[in-house]
Amino acid sequence: MTTRSLTVAAAQLGPVPKSASRPDTLARLIKLLEAAATEGAQLVVFPEAALTPFFPHWLVDDDNELLSYYEQSLPSPDTRELFDAARELRVAFVLGYAERTDDDRYFNTAALVDETGDVIHRYRKIHLPGFQSVQDGAPFQNLEKRYFEVGDLGFGVQSWRNTTIGLAICNDRRWAETYRVLALKGAELVCLGYNTPASTPHLTESNDLTDFQNHLSMQAGAYQNSMWVVGTAKAGIEEGVAQIGGSVIIAPSGEIIATARTLGDELVTAEIDLDMVMRYRRDVFNFEQHRRPEHYKSITEPHPRGNTR
Ligand code: CDV
């Protein structure tokens, strides 16, 4: 019996400083893509906002600086070389970037680019953490709600080669709905990138748990929905903000099968068995047979005490 297998890679990046030019950063991505191709990878997942520093971490006063962080097209003259490399190497990739649309809307976006260099799927981040306004006294900001709109494309899936892929971005990975919606739509593999500070200014009690909660979210999502998850970090100290690494490849069993060891540019590669998804979905997570959505409706009314007081 033949199994459906795929070789995937998480292409973790170390910090991208403000001072880095786009060509410098792109050269790092291309180097990782080439290394992945050498290791036989067919799909490479880059982090959230891979082309720039994670600018929501500070207030950008200067409009020119702010606009310089967004891509108006993909590929753009600045990113074309990465697409050309993908075509030459026959490797697909997922790229997180800040998107500016033709009608001046701004999204935190990920694109799935196939091995011919064509964008075949786009996802715009739905769960935007952080704030609209500057938080006085915080050691760093998270102004995603200021710089991006909530994604308007929903959680879509894309058939590619012998599988179905869903995309998510960073904070999405902490929400059960992300994986469940993608799984219900048939995704077998979820690809996501993240920029996660090692500390949380407003919830310091979780500071020692950042790495644990990162993996916990993705492992739970993978197991409870019988899917593969590739999660890729932008890691290390970027513009004064320490970010976690821990890029991973997680099986539908919830097990981590490969993980990054550094906080720098690092490739994490594994051959994955896509049929494992079906084995779990035929048994313990047979949605058709065992899910009871008709019984969930009655408990969607929020409790008066809710989750905040
Ligand atoms: N880029 C992110 O979405 N980061 C969030 C942080 C701010 C908590 C995350 O969930 O990792």
PDB file of C-alpha atoms and ligand atoms in Angstrom:
ATOM      1  CA  MET A   1       0.000   0.000   0.000  1.00  0.00           C
ATOM      2  CA  THR A   2       1.356   3.454  -0.856  1.00  0.00           C
ATOM      3  CA  THR A   3       1.173   6.214   1.711  1.00  0.00           C
ATOM      4  CA  ARG A   4       0.863   9.871   0.904  1.00  0.00           C
ATOM      5  CA  SER A   5       3.977  11.535   2.169  1.00  0.00           C
ATOM      6  CA  LEU A   6       5.322  15.054   1.933  1.00  0.00           C
ATOM      7  CA  THR A   7       8.544  16.625   3.102  1.00  0.00           C
ATOM      8  CA  VAL A   8       7.914  19.929   4.848  1.00  0.00           C
ATOM      9  CA  ALA A   9      10.191  22.486   6.459  1.00  0.00           C
ATOM     10  CA  ALA A  10       9.745  25.268   8.979  1.00  0.00           C
ATOM     11  CA  ALA A  11      12.185  28.021   7.973  1.00  0.00           C
ATOM     12  CA  GLN A  12      12.726  29.851  11.252  1.00  0.00           C
ATOM     13  CA  LEU A  13      14.219  33.331  11.021  1.00  0.00           C
ATOM     14  CA  GLY A  14      16.290  35.139  13.577  1.00  0.00           C
ATOM     15  CA  PRO A  15      15.549  38.827  14.073  1.00  0.00           C
ATOM     16  CA  VAL A  16      15.010  41.110  11.079  1.00  0.00           C
ATOM     17  CA  PRO A  17      16.330  44.503  12.217  1.00  0.00           C
ATOM     18  CA  LYS A  18      14.975  47.824  10.975  1.00  0.00           C
ATOM     19  CA  SER A  19      18.365  48.452   9.402  1.00  0.00           C
ATOM     20  CA  ALA A  20      18.121  45.362   7.158  1.00  0.00           C
ATOM     21  CA  SER A  21      17.342  46.095   3.524  1.00  0.00           C
ATOM     22  CA  ARG A  22      14.681  43.974   1.774  1.00  0.00           C
ATOM     23  CA  PRO A  23      17.350  42.384  -0.467  1.00  0.00           C
ATOM     24  CA  ASP A  24      19.344  41.388   2.658  1.00  0.00           C
ATOM     25  CA  THR A  25      16.299  39.768   4.228  1.00  0.00           C
ATOM     26  CA  LEU A  26      15.225  38.135   0.989  1.00  0.00           C
ATOM     27  CA  ALA A  27      18.701  36.621   0.628  1.00  0.00           C
ATOM     28  CA  ARG A  28      18.223  34.918   4.017  1.00  0.00           C
ATOM     29  CA  LEU A  29      14.887  33.477   2.916  1.00  0.00           C
ATOM     30  CA  ILE A  30      16.338  32.238  -0.364  1.00  0.00           C
ATOM     31  CA  LYS A  31      19.238  30.603   1.476  1.00  0.00           C
ATOM     32  CA  LEU A  32      16.764  28.729   3.680  1.00  0.00           C
ATOM     33  CA  LEU A  33      14.688  27.767   0.630  1.00  0.00           C
ATOM     34  CA  GLU A  34      17.783  26.375  -1.075  1.00  0.00           C
ATOM     35  CA  ALA A  35      18.781  24.441   2.033  1.00  0.00           C
ATOM     36  CA  ALA A  36      15.249  23.053   2.266  1.00  0.00           C
ATOM     37  CA  ALA A  37      15.364  21.939  -1.370  1.00  0.00           C
ATOM     38  CA  THR A  38      18.666  20.179  -0.688  1.00  0.00           C
ATOM     39  CA  GLU A  39      16.971  18.309   2.148  1.00  0.00           C
ATOM     40  CA  GLY A  40      14.158  17.271  -0.198  1.00  0.00           C
ATOM     41  CA  ALA A  41      11.492  19.624   1.172  1.00  0.00           C
ATOM     42  CA  GLN A  42       8.513  20.264  -1.089  1.00  0.00           C
ATOM     43  CA  LEU A  43       6.948  22.953   1.092  1.00  0.00           C
ATOM     44  CA  VAL A  44       8.676  25.579   3.237  1.00  0.00           C
ATOM     45  CA  VAL A  45       6.876  27.683   5.840  1.00  0.00           C
ATOM     46  CA  PHE A  46       8.301  31.125   6.667  1.00  0.00           C
ATOM     47  CA  PRO A  47       7.245  33.189   9.707  1.00  0.00           C
ATOM     48  CA  GLU A  48       4.591  35.870  10.129  1.00  0.00           C
ATOM     49  CA  ALA A  49       5.796  39.233   8.710  1.00  0.00           C
ATOM     50  CA  ALA A  50       8.904  37.506   7.421  1.00  0.00           C
ATOM     51  CA  LEU A  51      10.136  40.379   5.255  1.00  0.00           C
ATOM     52  CA  THR A  52      10.276  43.054   7.945  1.00  0.00           C
ATOM     53  CA  PRO A  53      10.749  43.549  11.647  1.00  0.00           C
ATOM     54  CA  PHE A  54       7.513  43.009  13.577  1.00  0.00           C
ATOM     55  CA  PHE A  55       6.630  46.729  13.527  1.00  0.00           C
ATOM     56  CA  PRO A  56       3.489  46.471  15.732  1.00  0.00           C
ATOM     57  CA  HIS A  57       5.986  46.332  18.578  1.00  0.00           C
ATOM     58  CA  TRP A  58       6.383  50.100  18.426  1.00  0.00           C
ATOM     59  CA  LEU A  59       4.527  53.262  17.471  1.00  0.00           C
ATOM     60  CA  VAL A  60       5.530  54.296  13.978  1.00  0.00           C
ATOM     61  CA  ASP A  61       5.059  58.063  13.694  1.00  0.00           C
ATOM     62  CA  ASP A  62       6.492  58.457  10.248  1.00  0.00           C
ATOM     63  CA  ASP A  63       4.071  57.515   7.436  1.00  0.00           C
ATOM     64  CA  ASN A  64       6.859  56.692   5.025  1.00  0.00           C
ATOM     65  CA  GLU A  65       8.399  54.309   7.520  1.00  0.00           C
ATOM     66  CA  LEU A  66       5.016  52.683   8.169  1.00  0.00           C
ATOM     67  CA  LEU A  67       4.194  52.238   4.473  1.00  0.00           C
ATOM     68  CA  SER A  68       7.632  50.742   3.862  1.00  0.00           C
ATOM     69  CA  TYR A  69       6.606  47.686   5.898  1.00  0.00           C
ATOM     70  CA  TYR A  70       3.687  46.706   3.615  1.00  0.00           C
ATOM     71  CA  GLU A  71       3.777  44.845   0.295  1.00  0.00           C
ATOM     72  CA  GLN A  72       1.480  46.246  -2.402  1.00  0.00           C
ATOM     73  CA  SER A  73       1.798  43.215  -4.637  1.00  0.00           C
ATOM     74  CA  LEU A  74       3.173  39.719  -4.485  1.00  0.00           C
ATOM     75  CA  PRO A  75       5.563  39.118  -6.059  1.00  0.00           C
ATOM     76  CA  SER A  76       6.817  42.688  -5.978  1.00  0.00           C
ATOM     77  CA  PRO A  77      10.080  43.839  -7.545  1.00  0.00           C
ATOM     78  CA  ASP A  78      11.581  43.384  -4.056  1.00  0.00           C
ATOM     79  CA  THR A  79      10.368  39.808  -3.587  1.00  0.00           C
ATOM     80  CA  ARG A  80      10.480  38.425  -7.121  1.00  0.00           C
ATOM     81  CA  GLU A  81      13.777  36.614  -6.586  1.00  0.00           C
ATOM     82  CA  LEU A  82      12.211  34.406  -3.917  1.00  0.00           C
ATOM     83  CA  PHE A  83       9.447  33.410  -6.317  1.00  0.00           C
ATOM     84  CA  ASP A  84      11.994  32.729  -9.056  1.00  0.00           C
ATOM     85  CA  ALA A  85      14.003  30.573  -6.658  1.00  0.00           C
ATOM     86  CA  ALA A  86      10.869  28.590  -5.744  1.00  0.00           C
ATOM     87  CA  ARG A  87      10.195  27.911  -9.426  1.00  0.00           C
ATOM     88  CA  GLU A  88      13.782  26.883 -10.116  1.00  0.00           C
ATOM     89  CA  LEU A  89      13.980  24.651  -7.042  1.00  0.00           C
ATOM     90  CA  ARG A  90      10.397  23.343  -7.472  1.00  0.00           C
ATOM     91  CA  VAL A  91       9.635  24.133  -3.840  1.00  0.00           C
ATOM     92  CA  ALA A  92       6.372  25.688  -2.619  1.00  0.00           C
ATOM     93  CA  PHE A  93       6.356  28.111   0.275  1.00  0.00           C
ATOM     94  CA  VAL A  94       4.154  29.972   2.734  1.00  0.00           C
ATOM     95  CA  LEU A  95       5.125  33.586   3.315  1.00  0.00           C
ATOM     96  CA  GLY A  96       3.811  35.891   6.039  1.00  0.00           C
ATOM     97  CA  TYR A  97       3.848  39.594   5.134  1.00  0.00           C
ATOM     98  CA  ALA A  98       2.104  42.897   5.774  1.00  0.00           C
ATOM     99  CA  GLU A  99      -0.327  43.511   2.901  1.00  0.00           C
ATOM    100  CA  ARG A 100      -1.522  46.852   1.512  1.00  0.00           C
ATOM    101  CA  THR A 101      -4.373  46.450  -0.959  1.00  0.00           C
ATOM    102  CA  ASP A 102      -5.035  48.570  -4.047  1.00  0.00           C
ATOM    103  CA  ASP A 103      -7.772  50.394  -2.123  1.00  0.00           C
ATOM    104  CA  ASP A 104      -5.459  51.084   0.842  1.00  0.00           C
ATOM    105  CA  ARG A 105      -6.568  48.435   3.285  1.00  0.00           C
ATOM    106  CA  TYR A 106      -3.975  46.796   5.488  1.00  0.00           C
ATOM    107  CA  PHE A 107      -3.839  43.168   6.569  1.00  0.00           C
ATOM    108  CA  ASN A 108      -1.490  40.761   8.285  1.00  0.00           C
ATOM    109  CA  THR A 109      -1.421  38.173   5.516  1.00  0.00           C
ATOM    110  CA  ALA A 110       0.055  34.827   4.538  1.00  0.00           C
ATOM    111  CA  ALA A 111       0.303  33.539   0.978  1.00  0.00           C
ATOM    112  CA  LEU A 112       0.730  29.994  -0.255  1.00  0.00           C
ATOM    113  CA  VAL A 113       2.961  30.027  -3.313  1.00  0.00           C
ATOM    114  CA  ASP A 114       3.220  26.839  -5.318  1.00  0.00           C
ATOM    115  CA  GLU A 115       6.333  25.295  -6.851  1.00  0.00           C
ATOM    116  CA  THR A 116       5.789  27.221 -10.087  1.00  0.00           C
ATOM    117  CA  GLY A 117       5.959  30.522  -8.202  1.00  0.00           C
ATOM    118  CA  ASP A 118       2.210  31.276  -8.386  1.00  0.00           C
ATOM    119  CA  VAL A 119       0.246  32.566  -5.395  1.00  0.00           C
ATOM    120  CA  ILE A 120      -2.502  29.962  -5.070  1.00  0.00           C
ATOM    121  CA  HIS A 121      -4.022  30.929  -1.720  1.00  0.00           C
ATOM    122  CA  ARG A 122      -4.111  33.870   0.655  1.00  0.00           C
ATOM    123  CA  TYR A 123      -5.180  34.182   4.270  1.00  0.00           C
ATOM    124  CA  ARG A 124      -5.618  37.412   6.263  1.00  0.00           C
ATOM    125  CA  LYS A 125      -5.136  37.149  10.016  1.00  0.00           C
ATOM    126  CA  ILE A 126      -8.414  37.058  11.883  1.00  0.00           C
ATOM    127  CA  HIS A 127      -7.332  37.025  15.537  1.00  0.00           C
ATOM    128  CA  LEU A 128      -5.417  40.286  15.915  1.00  0.00           C
ATOM    129  CA  PRO A 129      -4.039  40.600  19.444  1.00  0.00           C
ATOM    130  CA  GLY A 130      -2.901  43.800  21.100  1.00  0.00           C
ATOM    131  CA  PHE A 131      -4.231  47.324  21.017  1.00  0.00           C
ATOM    132  CA  GLN A 132      -5.235  50.239  18.846  1.00  0.00           C
ATOM    133  CA  SER A 133      -3.480  52.776  21.050  1.00  0.00           C
ATOM    134  CA  VAL A 134      -0.111  52.961  22.760  1.00  0.00           C
ATOM    135  CA  GLN A 135       0.006  51.356  26.190  1.00  0.00           C
ATOM    136  CA  ASP A 136       1.847  53.744  28.485  1.00  0.00           C
ATOM    137  CA  GLY A 137       4.524  52.141  30.599  1.00  0.00           C
ATOM    138  CA  ALA A 138       4.650  48.894  28.607  1.00  0.00           C
ATOM    139  CA  PRO A 139       8.203  47.751  27.781  1.00  0.00           C
ATOM    140  CA  PHE A 140       7.074  47.244  24.166  1.00  0.00           C
ATOM    141  CA  GLN A 141       3.814  47.606  22.282  1.00  0.00           C
ATOM    142  CA  ASN A 142       1.557  45.357  20.314  1.00  0.00           C
ATOM    143  CA  LEU A 143      -0.299  47.663  17.941  1.00  0.00           C
ATOM    144  CA  GLU A 144      -1.664  45.083  15.528  1.00  0.00           C
ATOM    145  CA  LYS A 145      -5.184  46.482  15.935  1.00  0.00           C
ATOM    146  CA  ARG A 146      -3.788  49.861  14.827  1.00  0.00           C
ATOM    147  CA  TYR A 147      -1.873  48.663  11.793  1.00  0.00           C
ATOM    148  CA  PHE A 148      -4.151  45.919  10.445  1.00  0.00           C
ATOM    149  CA  GLU A 149      -7.820  45.234   9.789  1.00  0.00           C
ATOM    150  CA  VAL A 150      -9.344  41.947  10.875  1.00  0.00           C
ATOM    151  CA  GLY A 151      -8.920  39.508   8.005  1.00  0.00           C
ATOM    152  CA  ASP A 152     -11.891  39.343   5.648  1.00  0.00           C
ATOM    153  CA  LEU A 153     -11.236  36.073   3.845  1.00  0.00           C
ATOM    154  CA  GLY A 154     -12.311  33.624   6.545  1.00  0.00           C
ATOM    155  CA  PHE A 155     -10.407  30.390   7.105  1.00  0.00           C
ATOM    156  CA  GLY A 156     -10.142  28.949   3.614  1.00  0.00           C
ATOM    157  CA  VAL A 157      -8.390  25.813   2.444  1.00  0.00           C
ATOM    158  CA  GLN A 158      -6.420  25.052  -0.681  1.00  0.00           C
ATOM    159  CA  SER A 159      -5.840  21.764  -2.474  1.00  0.00           C
ATOM    160  CA  TRP A 160      -2.217  21.397  -3.369  1.00  0.00           C
ATOM    161  CA  ARG A 161      -0.444  18.298  -4.698  1.00  0.00           C
ATOM    162  CA  ASN A 162      -1.736  15.365  -2.684  1.00  0.00           C
ATOM    163  CA  THR A 163      -3.213  17.258   0.251  1.00  0.00           C
ATOM    164  CA  THR A 164      -5.344  20.164   1.471  1.00  0.00           C
ATOM    165  CA  ILE A 165      -3.696  23.079   3.244  1.00  0.00           C
ATOM    166  CA  GLY A 166      -5.044  25.693   5.637  1.00  0.00           C
ATOM    167  CA  LEU A 167      -3.184  28.817   6.728  1.00  0.00           C
ATOM    168  CA  ALA A 168      -3.248  30.639  10.047  1.00  0.00           C
ATOM    169  CA  ILE A 169      -1.102  33.382  11.542  1.00  0.00           C
ATOM    170  CA  CYS A 170       0.427  33.607  14.999  1.00  0.00           C
ATOM    171  CA  ASN A 171      -2.294  34.445  17.546  1.00  0.00           C
ATOM    172  CA  ASP A 172      -4.779  32.339  15.516  1.00  0.00           C
ATOM    173  CA  ARG A 173      -2.924  29.288  16.807  1.00  0.00           C
ATOM    174  CA  ARG A 174      -4.197  29.882  20.337  1.00  0.00           C
ATOM    175  CA  TRP A 175      -7.858  29.666  19.287  1.00  0.00           C
ATOM    176  CA  ALA A 176      -9.556  26.296  19.005  1.00  0.00           C
ATOM    177  CA  GLU A 177     -11.850  27.582  16.260  1.00  0.00           C
ATOM    178  CA  THR A 178      -8.960  28.103  13.863  1.00  0.00           C
ATOM    179  CA  TYR A 179      -8.092  24.429  13.607  1.00  0.00           C
ATOM    180  CA  ARG A 180     -11.680  23.174  13.881  1.00  0.00           C
ATOM    181  CA  VAL A 181     -12.948  25.355  11.041  1.00  0.00           C
ATOM    182  CA  LEU A 182      -9.989  24.388   8.860  1.00  0.00           C
ATOM    183  CA  ALA A 183     -10.415  20.701   9.724  1.00  0.00           C
ATOM    184  CA  LEU A 184     -14.137  20.805   8.955  1.00  0.00           C
ATOM    185  CA  LYS A 185     -13.237  22.261   5.566  1.00  0.00           C
ATOM    186  CA  GLY A 186     -10.864  19.382   4.936  1.00  0.00           C
ATOM    187  CA  ALA A 187      -7.440  20.795   5.802  1.00  0.00           C
ATOM    188  CA  GLU A 188      -4.883  18.110   6.579  1.00  0.00           C
ATOM    189  CA  LEU A 189      -1.971  20.461   7.129  1.00  0.00           C
ATOM    190  CA  VAL A 190      -2.022  23.854   8.839  1.00  0.00           C
ATOM    191  CA  CYS A 191       0.898  26.180   8.150  1.00  0.00           C
ATOM    192  CA  LEU A 192       1.443  29.179  10.374  1.00  0.00           C
ATOM    193  CA  GLY A 193       4.122  31.653  11.322  1.00  0.00           C
ATOM    194  CA  TYR A 194       4.502  33.645  14.515  1.00  0.00           C
ATOM    195  CA  ASN A 195       6.239  36.569  16.243  1.00  0.00           C
ATOM    196  CA  THR A 196       5.794  35.861  19.930  1.00  0.00           C
ATOM    197  CA  PRO A 197       7.442  37.959  22.630  1.00  0.00           C
ATOM    198  CA  ALA A 198       9.092  35.909  25.357  1.00  0.00           C
ATOM    199  CA  SER A 199       7.220  37.964  27.946  1.00  0.00           C
ATOM    200  CA  THR A 200       3.690  39.345  28.165  1.00  0.00           C
ATOM    201  CA  PRO A 201       3.584  42.843  29.658  1.00  0.00           C
ATOM    202  CA  HIS A 202      -0.023  42.543  30.851  1.00  0.00           C
ATOM    203  CA  LEU A 203       0.075  38.938  32.055  1.00  0.00           C
ATOM    204  CA  THR A 204       3.460  38.522  33.680  1.00  0.00           C
ATOM    205  CA  GLU A 205       2.375  35.325  35.475  1.00  0.00           C
ATOM    206  CA  SER A 206       2.558  33.575  32.100  1.00  0.00           C
ATOM    207  CA  ASN A 207       6.122  34.688  31.310  1.00  0.00           C
ATOM    208  CA  ASP A 208       7.681  31.367  32.328  1.00  0.00           C
ATOM    209  CA  LEU A 209       5.084  29.505  30.290  1.00  0.00           C
ATOM    210  CA  THR A 210       5.534  31.196  26.909  1.00  0.00           C
ATOM    211  CA  ASP A 211       7.311  28.298  25.197  1.00  0.00           C
ATOM    212  CA  PHE A 212       5.035  25.743  26.820  1.00  0.00           C
ATOM    213  CA  GLN A 213       1.866  27.577  25.786  1.00  0.00           C
ATOM    214  CA  ASN A 214       3.192  28.038  22.267  1.00  0.00           C
ATOM    215  CA  HIS A 215       3.586  24.308  21.774  1.00  0.00           C
ATOM    216  CA  LEU A 216       0.514  23.432  23.827  1.00  0.00           C
ATOM    217  CA  SER A 217      -1.744  25.469  21.505  1.00  0.00           C
ATOM    218  CA  MET A 218      -0.411  23.885  18.333  1.00  0.00           C
ATOM    219  CA  GLN A 219      -0.201  20.352  19.746  1.00  0.00           C
ATOM    220  CA  ALA A 220      -3.785  20.529  20.997  1.00  0.00           C
ATOM    221  CA  GLY A 221      -4.961  21.922  17.660  1.00  0.00           C
ATOM    222  CA  ALA A 222      -3.173  19.164  15.776  1.00  0.00           C
ATOM    223  CA  TYR A 223      -4.442  16.340  17.971  1.00  0.00           C
ATOM    224  CA  GLN A 224      -8.036  17.486  18.464  1.00  0.00           C
ATOM    225  CA  ASN A 225      -8.453  17.972  14.727  1.00  0.00           C
ATOM    226  CA  SER A 226      -6.228  15.180  13.398  1.00  0.00           C
ATOM    227  CA  MET A 227      -4.006  17.400  11.354  1.00  0.00           C
ATOM    228  CA  TRP A 228      -0.370  18.196  10.752  1.00  0.00           C
ATOM    229  CA  VAL A 229       0.811  21.597  11.954  1.00  0.00           C
ATOM    230  CA  VAL A 230       3.947  23.419  10.871  1.00  0.00           C
ATOM    231  CA  GLY A 231       4.640  26.440  13.087  1.00  0.00           C
ATOM    232  CA  THR A 232       7.508  28.795  12.269  1.00  0.00           C
ATOM    233  CA  ALA A 233       8.932  31.511  14.510  1.00  0.00           C
ATOM    234  CA  LYS A 234      10.679  34.789  13.941  1.00  0.00           C
ATOM    235  CA  ALA A 235      12.953  34.434  16.934  1.00  0.00           C
ATOM    236  CA  GLY A 236      15.605  36.232  18.936  1.00  0.00           C
ATOM    237  CA  ILE A 237      15.956  39.845  20.011  1.00  0.00           C
ATOM    238  CA  GLU A 238      14.421  42.075  17.352  1.00  0.00           C
ATOM    239  CA  GLU A 239      14.474  45.834  17.914  1.00  0.00           C
ATOM    240  CA  GLY A 240      14.804  45.236  21.649  1.00  0.00           C
ATOM    241  CA  VAL A 241      11.972  42.696  21.919  1.00  0.00           C
ATOM    242  CA  ALA A 242      12.960  39.114  22.807  1.00  0.00           C
ATOM    243  CA  GLN A 243      10.941  36.633  20.793  1.00  0.00           C
ATOM    244  CA  ILE A 244      10.651  32.894  21.304  1.00  0.00           C
ATOM    245  CA  GLY A 245      11.771  30.307  18.753  1.00  0.00           C
ATOM    246  CA  GLY A 246      10.601  26.727  19.047  1.00  0.00           C
ATOM    247  CA  SER A 247       9.516  26.270  15.441  1.00  0.00           C
ATOM    248  CA  VAL A 248       7.881  22.866  15.122  1.00  0.00           C
ATOM    249  CA  ILE A 249       6.398  20.149  13.011  1.00  0.00           C
ATOM    250  CA  ILE A 250       3.547  18.420  14.856  1.00  0.00           C
ATOM    251  CA  ALA A 251       1.761  15.197  13.950  1.00  0.00           C
ATOM    252  CA  PRO A 252      -1.990  14.482  14.173  1.00  0.00           C
ATOM    253  CA  SER A 253      -1.130  12.494  17.308  1.00  0.00           C
ATOM    254  CA  GLY A 254      -0.158  15.805  18.911  1.00  0.00           C
ATOM    255  CA  GLU A 255       3.492  14.749  19.036  1.00  0.00           C
ATOM    256  CA  ILE A 256       6.263  17.129  18.077  1.00  0.00           C
ATOM    257  CA  ILE A 257       8.356  15.320  15.507  1.00  0.00           C
ATOM    258  CA  ALA A 258      10.900  18.060  14.823  1.00  0.00           C
ATOM    259  CA  THR A 259      11.766  21.331  16.521  1.00  0.00           C
ATOM    260  CA  ALA A 260      14.210  24.236  16.264  1.00  0.00           C
ATOM    261  CA  ARG A 261      17.042  24.435  18.769  1.00  0.00           C
ATOM    262  CA  THR A 262      18.258  27.999  18.213  1.00  0.00           C
ATOM    263  CA  LEU A 263      16.901  31.538  18.111  1.00  0.00           C
ATOM    264  CA  GLY A 264      18.387  32.205  14.688  1.00  0.00           C
ATOM    265  CA  ASP A 265      17.859  31.251  11.057  1.00  0.00           C
ATOM    266  CA  GLU A 266      17.278  27.508  11.211  1.00  0.00           C
ATOM    267  CA  LEU A 267      15.599  24.900   9.090  1.00  0.00           C
ATOM    268  CA  VAL A 268      13.434  22.196  10.661  1.00  0.00           C
ATOM    269  CA  THR A 269      12.541  19.465   8.194  1.00  0.00           C
ATOM    270  CA  ALA A 270      10.501  16.271   8.349  1.00  0.00           C
ATOM    271  CA  GLU A 271       8.821  13.796   6.061  1.00  0.00           C
ATOM    272  CA  ILE A 272       5.203  13.593   7.099  1.00  0.00           C
ATOM    273  CA  ASP A 273       2.649  10.843   6.546  1.00  0.00           C
ATOM    274  CA  LEU A 274      -0.522  12.542   5.337  1.00  0.00           C
ATOM    275  CA  ASP A 275      -2.549   9.341   5.729  1.00  0.00           C
ATOM    276  CA  MET A 276      -2.096   9.615   9.480  1.00  0.00           C
ATOM    277  CA  VAL A 277      -4.762  12.350   9.291  1.00  0.00           C
ATOM    278  CA  MET A 278      -7.293   9.881   7.912  1.00  0.00           C
ATOM    279  CA  ARG A 279      -6.372   7.180  10.391  1.00  0.00           C
ATOM    280  CA  TYR A 280      -7.181   9.508  13.304  1.00  0.00           C
ATOM    281  CA  ARG A 281     -10.240  10.942  11.541  1.00  0.00           C
ATOM    282  CA  ARG A 282     -11.643   7.468  10.912  1.00  0.00           C
ATOM    283  CA  ASP A 283     -11.368   6.611  14.579  1.00  0.00           C
ATOM    284  CA  VAL A 284     -11.290   8.836  17.651  1.00  0.00           C
ATOM    285  CA  PHE A 285     -11.908  12.063  15.723  1.00  0.00           C
ATOM    286  CA  ASN A 286     -14.515  10.832  13.289  1.00  0.00           C
ATOM    287  CA  PHE A 287     -16.360  14.150  13.077  1.00  0.00           C
ATOM    288  CA  GLU A 288     -19.351  12.675  11.202  1.00  0.00           C
ATOM    289  CA  GLN A 289     -19.971   9.980  13.741  1.00  0.00           C
ATOM    290  CA  HIS A 290     -19.001  11.537  17.041  1.00  0.00           C
ATOM    291  CA  ARG A 291     -19.322  15.332  16.873  1.00  0.00           C
ATOM    292  CA  ARG A 292     -22.619  16.683  18.204  1.00  0.00           C
ATOM    293  CA  PRO A 293     -22.896  20.237  16.863  1.00  0.00           C
ATOM    294  CA  GLU A 294     -26.663  20.254  17.345  1.00  0.00           C
ATOM    295  CA  HIS A 295     -26.041  19.984  21.088  1.00  0.00           C
ATOM    296  CA  TYR A 296     -23.472  22.780  21.189  1.00  0.00           C
ATOM    297  CA  LYS A 297     -25.933  25.500  20.205  1.00  0.00           C
ATOM    298  CA  SER A 298     -27.618  25.596  23.603  1.00  0.00           C
ATOM    299  CA  ILE A 299     -24.360  26.468  25.339  1.00  0.00           C
ATOM    300  CA  THR A 300     -23.254  29.350  23.113  1.00  0.00           C
ATOM    301  CA  GLU A 301     -25.149  31.961  25.184  1.00  0.00           C
ATOM    302  CA  PRO A 302     -22.467  33.718  27.253  1.00  0.00           C
ATOM    303  CA  HIS A 303     -22.634  33.147  30.970  1.00  0.00           C
ATOM    304  CA  PRO A 304     -23.397  36.445  32.761  1.00  0.00           C
ATOM    305  CA  ARG A 305     -19.953  36.376  34.391  1.00  0.00           C
ATOM    306  CA  GLY A 306     -18.271  35.605  31.048  1.00  0.00           C
ATOM    307  CA  ASN A 307     -14.511  35.475  30.958  1.00  0.00           C
ATOM    308  CA  THR A 308     -13.820  39.001  32.159  1.00  0.00           C
ATOM    309  CA  ARG A 309     -15.152  40.953  35.086  1.00  0.00           C
TER     310      ARG A 309
HETATM  311  N1  CDV B   1       1.988  38.230  16.560  1.00  0.00           N
HETATM  312  C1  CDV B   1       1.143  37.713  17.475  1.00  0.00           C
HETATM  313  O1  CDV B   1       0.002  37.447  17.178  1.00  0.00           O
HETATM  314  N2  CDV B   1       1.645  37.551  18.703  1.00  0.00           N
HETATM  315  C2  CDV B   1       0.838  37.098  19.803  1.00  0.00           C
HETATM  316  C3  CDV B   1       1.349  37.694  21.089  1.00  0.00           C
HETATM  317  C4  CDV B   1       1.167  39.179  21.094  1.00  0.00           C
HETATM  318  C5  CDV B   1       0.613  37.108  22.281  1.00  0.00           C
HETATM  319  C6  CDV B   1       0.872  35.580  19.943  1.00  0.00           C
HETATM  320  O2  CDV B   1      -0.213  35.013  20.119  1.00  0.00           O
HETATM  321  O3  CDV B   1       1.936  34.965  19.929  1.00  0.00           O
END
